[in-house]
Tab-separated table of C-alpha atoms in Angstrom:
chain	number	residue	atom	x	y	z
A	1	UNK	CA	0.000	0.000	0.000
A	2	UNK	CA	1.335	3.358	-0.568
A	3	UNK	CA	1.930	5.503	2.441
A	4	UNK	CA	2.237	8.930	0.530
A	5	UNK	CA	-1.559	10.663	0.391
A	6	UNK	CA	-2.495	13.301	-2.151
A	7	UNK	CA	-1.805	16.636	-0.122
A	8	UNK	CA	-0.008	15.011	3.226
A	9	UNK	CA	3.369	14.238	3.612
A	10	UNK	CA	4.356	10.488	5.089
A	11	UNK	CA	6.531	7.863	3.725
A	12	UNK	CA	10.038	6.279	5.388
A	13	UNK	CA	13.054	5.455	4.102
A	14	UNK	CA	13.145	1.893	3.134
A	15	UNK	CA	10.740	2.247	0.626
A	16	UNK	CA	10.790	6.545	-0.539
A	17	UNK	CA	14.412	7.023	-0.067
A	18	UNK	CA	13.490	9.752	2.847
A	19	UNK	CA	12.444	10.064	6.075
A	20	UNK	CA	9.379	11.112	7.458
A	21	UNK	CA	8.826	14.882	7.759
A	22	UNK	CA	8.107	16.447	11.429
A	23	UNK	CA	4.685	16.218	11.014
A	24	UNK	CA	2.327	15.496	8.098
A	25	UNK	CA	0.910	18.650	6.834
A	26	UNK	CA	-1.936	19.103	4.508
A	27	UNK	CA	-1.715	21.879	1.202
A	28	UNK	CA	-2.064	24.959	3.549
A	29	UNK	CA	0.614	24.191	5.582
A	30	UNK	CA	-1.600	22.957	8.696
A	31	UNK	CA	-0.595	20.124	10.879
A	32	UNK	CA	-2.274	17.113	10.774
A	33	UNK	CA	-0.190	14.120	12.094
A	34	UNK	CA	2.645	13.516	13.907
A	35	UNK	CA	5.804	11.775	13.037
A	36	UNK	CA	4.952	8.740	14.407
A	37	UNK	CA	1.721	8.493	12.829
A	38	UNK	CA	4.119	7.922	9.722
A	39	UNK	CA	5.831	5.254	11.028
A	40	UNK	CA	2.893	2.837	11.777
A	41	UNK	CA	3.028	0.655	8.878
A	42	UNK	CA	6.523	-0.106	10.086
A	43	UNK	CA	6.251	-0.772	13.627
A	44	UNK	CA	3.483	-3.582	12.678
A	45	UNK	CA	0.894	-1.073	13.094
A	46	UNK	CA	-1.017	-1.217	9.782
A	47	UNK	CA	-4.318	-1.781	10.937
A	48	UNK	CA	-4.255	1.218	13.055
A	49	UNK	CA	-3.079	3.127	9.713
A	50	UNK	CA	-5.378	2.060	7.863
A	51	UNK	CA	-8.161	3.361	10.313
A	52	UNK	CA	-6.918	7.078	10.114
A	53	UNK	CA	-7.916	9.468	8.130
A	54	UNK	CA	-4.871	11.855	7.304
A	55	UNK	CA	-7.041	14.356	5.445
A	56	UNK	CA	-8.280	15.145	9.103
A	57	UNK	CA	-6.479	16.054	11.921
A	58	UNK	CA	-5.159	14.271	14.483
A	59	UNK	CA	-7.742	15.135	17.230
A	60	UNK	CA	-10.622	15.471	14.562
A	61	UNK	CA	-13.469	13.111	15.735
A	62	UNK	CA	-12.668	10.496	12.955
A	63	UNK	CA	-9.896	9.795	14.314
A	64	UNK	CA	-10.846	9.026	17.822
A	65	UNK	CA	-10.839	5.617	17.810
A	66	UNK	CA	-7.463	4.830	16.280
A	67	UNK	CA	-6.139	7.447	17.994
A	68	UNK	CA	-6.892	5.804	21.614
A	69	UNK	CA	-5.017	2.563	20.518
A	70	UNK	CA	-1.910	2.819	22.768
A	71	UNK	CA	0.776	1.398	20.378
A	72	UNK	CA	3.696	-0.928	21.721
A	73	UNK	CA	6.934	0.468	20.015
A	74	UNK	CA	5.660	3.810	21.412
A	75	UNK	CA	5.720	3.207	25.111
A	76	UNK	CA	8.636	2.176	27.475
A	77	UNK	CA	7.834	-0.617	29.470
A	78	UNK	CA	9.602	1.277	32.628
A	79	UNK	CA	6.100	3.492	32.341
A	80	UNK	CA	2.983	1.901	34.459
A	81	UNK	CA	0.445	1.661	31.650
A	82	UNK	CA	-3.292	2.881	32.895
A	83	UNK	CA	-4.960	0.086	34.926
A	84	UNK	CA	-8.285	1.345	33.587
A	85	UNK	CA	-10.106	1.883	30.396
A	86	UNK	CA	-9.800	5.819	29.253
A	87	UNK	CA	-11.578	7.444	26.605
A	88	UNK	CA	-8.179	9.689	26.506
A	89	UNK	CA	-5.925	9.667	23.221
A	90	UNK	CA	-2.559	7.328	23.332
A	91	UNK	CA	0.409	8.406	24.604
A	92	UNK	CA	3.838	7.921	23.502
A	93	UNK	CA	6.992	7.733	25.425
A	94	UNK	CA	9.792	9.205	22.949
A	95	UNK	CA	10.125	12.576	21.119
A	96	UNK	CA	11.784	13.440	18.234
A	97	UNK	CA	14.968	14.982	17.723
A	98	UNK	CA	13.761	18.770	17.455
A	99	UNK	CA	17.051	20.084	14.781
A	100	UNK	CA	16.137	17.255	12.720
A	101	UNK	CA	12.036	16.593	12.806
A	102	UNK	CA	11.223	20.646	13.319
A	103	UNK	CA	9.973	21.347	9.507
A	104	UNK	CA	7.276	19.742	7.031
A	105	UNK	CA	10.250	18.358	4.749
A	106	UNK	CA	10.868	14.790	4.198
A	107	UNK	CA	14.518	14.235	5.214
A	108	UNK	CA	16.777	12.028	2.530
A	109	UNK	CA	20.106	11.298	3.641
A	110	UNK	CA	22.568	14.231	2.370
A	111	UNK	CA	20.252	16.469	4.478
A	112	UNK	CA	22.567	14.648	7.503
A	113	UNK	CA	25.616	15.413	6.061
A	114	UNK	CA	27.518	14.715	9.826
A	115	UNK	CA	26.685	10.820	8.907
A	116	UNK	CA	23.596	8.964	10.437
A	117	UNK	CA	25.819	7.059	12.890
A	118	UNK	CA	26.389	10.393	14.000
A	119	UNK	CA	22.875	11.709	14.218
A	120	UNK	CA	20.621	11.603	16.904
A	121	UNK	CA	16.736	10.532	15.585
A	122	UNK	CA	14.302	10.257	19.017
A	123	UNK	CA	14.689	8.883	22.637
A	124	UNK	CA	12.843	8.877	25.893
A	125	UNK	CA	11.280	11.040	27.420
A	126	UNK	CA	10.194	10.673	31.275
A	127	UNK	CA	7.420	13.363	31.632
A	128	UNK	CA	5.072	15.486	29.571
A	129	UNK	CA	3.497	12.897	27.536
A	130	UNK	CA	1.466	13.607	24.433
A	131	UNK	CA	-0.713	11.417	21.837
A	132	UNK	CA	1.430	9.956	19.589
A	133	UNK	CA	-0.668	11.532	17.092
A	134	UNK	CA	-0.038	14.855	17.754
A	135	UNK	CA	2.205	16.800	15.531
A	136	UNK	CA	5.604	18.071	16.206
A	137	UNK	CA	6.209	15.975	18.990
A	138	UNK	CA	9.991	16.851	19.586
A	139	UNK	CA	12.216	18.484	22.102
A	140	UNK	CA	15.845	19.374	22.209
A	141	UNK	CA	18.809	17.282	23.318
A	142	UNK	CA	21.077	19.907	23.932
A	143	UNK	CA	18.677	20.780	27.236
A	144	UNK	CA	20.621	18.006	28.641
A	145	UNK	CA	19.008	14.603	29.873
A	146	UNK	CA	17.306	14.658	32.823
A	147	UNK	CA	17.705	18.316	33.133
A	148	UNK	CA	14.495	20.198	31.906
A	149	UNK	CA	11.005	18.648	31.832
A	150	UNK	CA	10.984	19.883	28.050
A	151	UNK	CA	13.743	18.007	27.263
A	152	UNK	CA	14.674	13.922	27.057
A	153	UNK	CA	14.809	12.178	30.334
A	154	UNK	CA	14.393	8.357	31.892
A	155	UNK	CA	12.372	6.770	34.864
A	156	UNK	CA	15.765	4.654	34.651
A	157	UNK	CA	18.371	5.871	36.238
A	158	UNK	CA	21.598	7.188	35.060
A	159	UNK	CA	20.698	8.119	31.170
A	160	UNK	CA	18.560	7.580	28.487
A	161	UNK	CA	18.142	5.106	25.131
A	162	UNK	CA	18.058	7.232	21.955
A	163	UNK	CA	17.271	5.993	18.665
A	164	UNK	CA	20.122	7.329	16.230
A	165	UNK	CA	19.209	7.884	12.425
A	166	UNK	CA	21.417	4.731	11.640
A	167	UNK	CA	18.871	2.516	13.569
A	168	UNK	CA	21.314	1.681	16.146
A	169	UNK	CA	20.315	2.333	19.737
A	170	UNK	CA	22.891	3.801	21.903
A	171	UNK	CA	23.061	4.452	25.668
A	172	UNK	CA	23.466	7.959	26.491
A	173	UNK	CA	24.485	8.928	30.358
A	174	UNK	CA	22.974	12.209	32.102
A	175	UNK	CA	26.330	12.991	32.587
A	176	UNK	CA	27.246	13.426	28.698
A	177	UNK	CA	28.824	16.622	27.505
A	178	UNK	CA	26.711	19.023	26.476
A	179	UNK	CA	29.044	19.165	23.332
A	180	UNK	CA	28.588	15.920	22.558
A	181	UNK	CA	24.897	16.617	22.809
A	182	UNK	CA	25.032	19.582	20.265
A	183	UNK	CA	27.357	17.356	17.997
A	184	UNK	CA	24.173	14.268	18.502
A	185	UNK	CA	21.552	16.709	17.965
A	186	UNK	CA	22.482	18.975	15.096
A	187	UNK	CA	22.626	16.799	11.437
A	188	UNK	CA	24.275	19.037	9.501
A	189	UNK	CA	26.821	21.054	12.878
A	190	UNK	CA	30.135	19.797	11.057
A	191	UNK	CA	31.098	18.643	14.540
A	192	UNK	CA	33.421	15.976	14.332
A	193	UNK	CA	32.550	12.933	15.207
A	194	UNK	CA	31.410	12.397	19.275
A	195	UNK	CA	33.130	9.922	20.722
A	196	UNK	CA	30.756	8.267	22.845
């Protein structure tokens, strides 16, 4: 099935050759899905796709339902999961990396010219939760981890996981350099390569 709609922005790399953009926009420039919402078809999730509508928003009505279906990859298992049924949206547990998912673009590789090993993607957030529908669901490493309720943090202690544009997870402590975080964060800084 293909992922890219008339008017809205969301496809991945293994099959388009680009990542998705920060959110899925529609021809005016309004917001309609989050990043995530993109990535359902490859986290084994393409029922739920195919019960959204991505010519409507996010919180439109039509997309109630699927939008209350609390999706695996999305949560951390650290996280107590509500012991009762909620008529409130799914949350997710990771953000996006804010200098890389900010803009309505689709992201190919030469627009990470400091390498995708090198390149920080999304991670885990501890607090602050939002539907993993919503658009523009990122924050900004270089806040530091566990530093700023608006930034990336743990319930674990000690660091976070962060998912790095490569696909490789990596461990990162709370006690990282905040020029290593920069160097993680920005995809094109010319930083050379952190040494983590």
């Amino acid at each position: 099935r293909d992922h890219c709609v008339t008017g809205v922005q969301t496809c991945a790399l293994p099959i388009y050759g680009a990542f998705p953009a920060g959110a899925l926009f529609d021809n005016t420039g309004r917001p309609l899905h989050g990043w995530q919402t993109g990535l359902l078809p490859f986290v084994g999730e393409e029922m739920v796709a195919q019960r959204i509508d991505l010519t409507r928003s996010w919180d439109d009505p039509v997309n109630a339902a699927a939008l209350r279906s609390p999706i695996p990859a999305f949560l951390n298992p650290g996280i107590p999961a509500p012991t009762t049924a909620t008529d409130r949206l799914a949350e997710t547990h990771y953000s996006g990396n804010s200098l890389l998912l900010r803009d309505r673009r689709l992201k190919a590789m030469a627009d990470i010219p400091d390498g995708m090993a090198n390149t920080f993607l999304a991670g885990e957030i501890r607090d602050r939760f939002v539907p993993w529908g919503q658009p523009m669901n990122v924050r900004d490493l270089r806040l530091g981890i566990n530093r700023s309720p608006e930034g990336f943090g743990s319930v674990f202690l000690g660091g976070i996981h962060v998912l790095m544009v490569d696909g490789r997870v990596q461990f990162l402590s709370e006690e990282t350099d905040p020029r290593i975080l920069k160097a993680l964060a920005t995809p094109a800084g010319g930083e050379p390569p952190p040494d983590l």
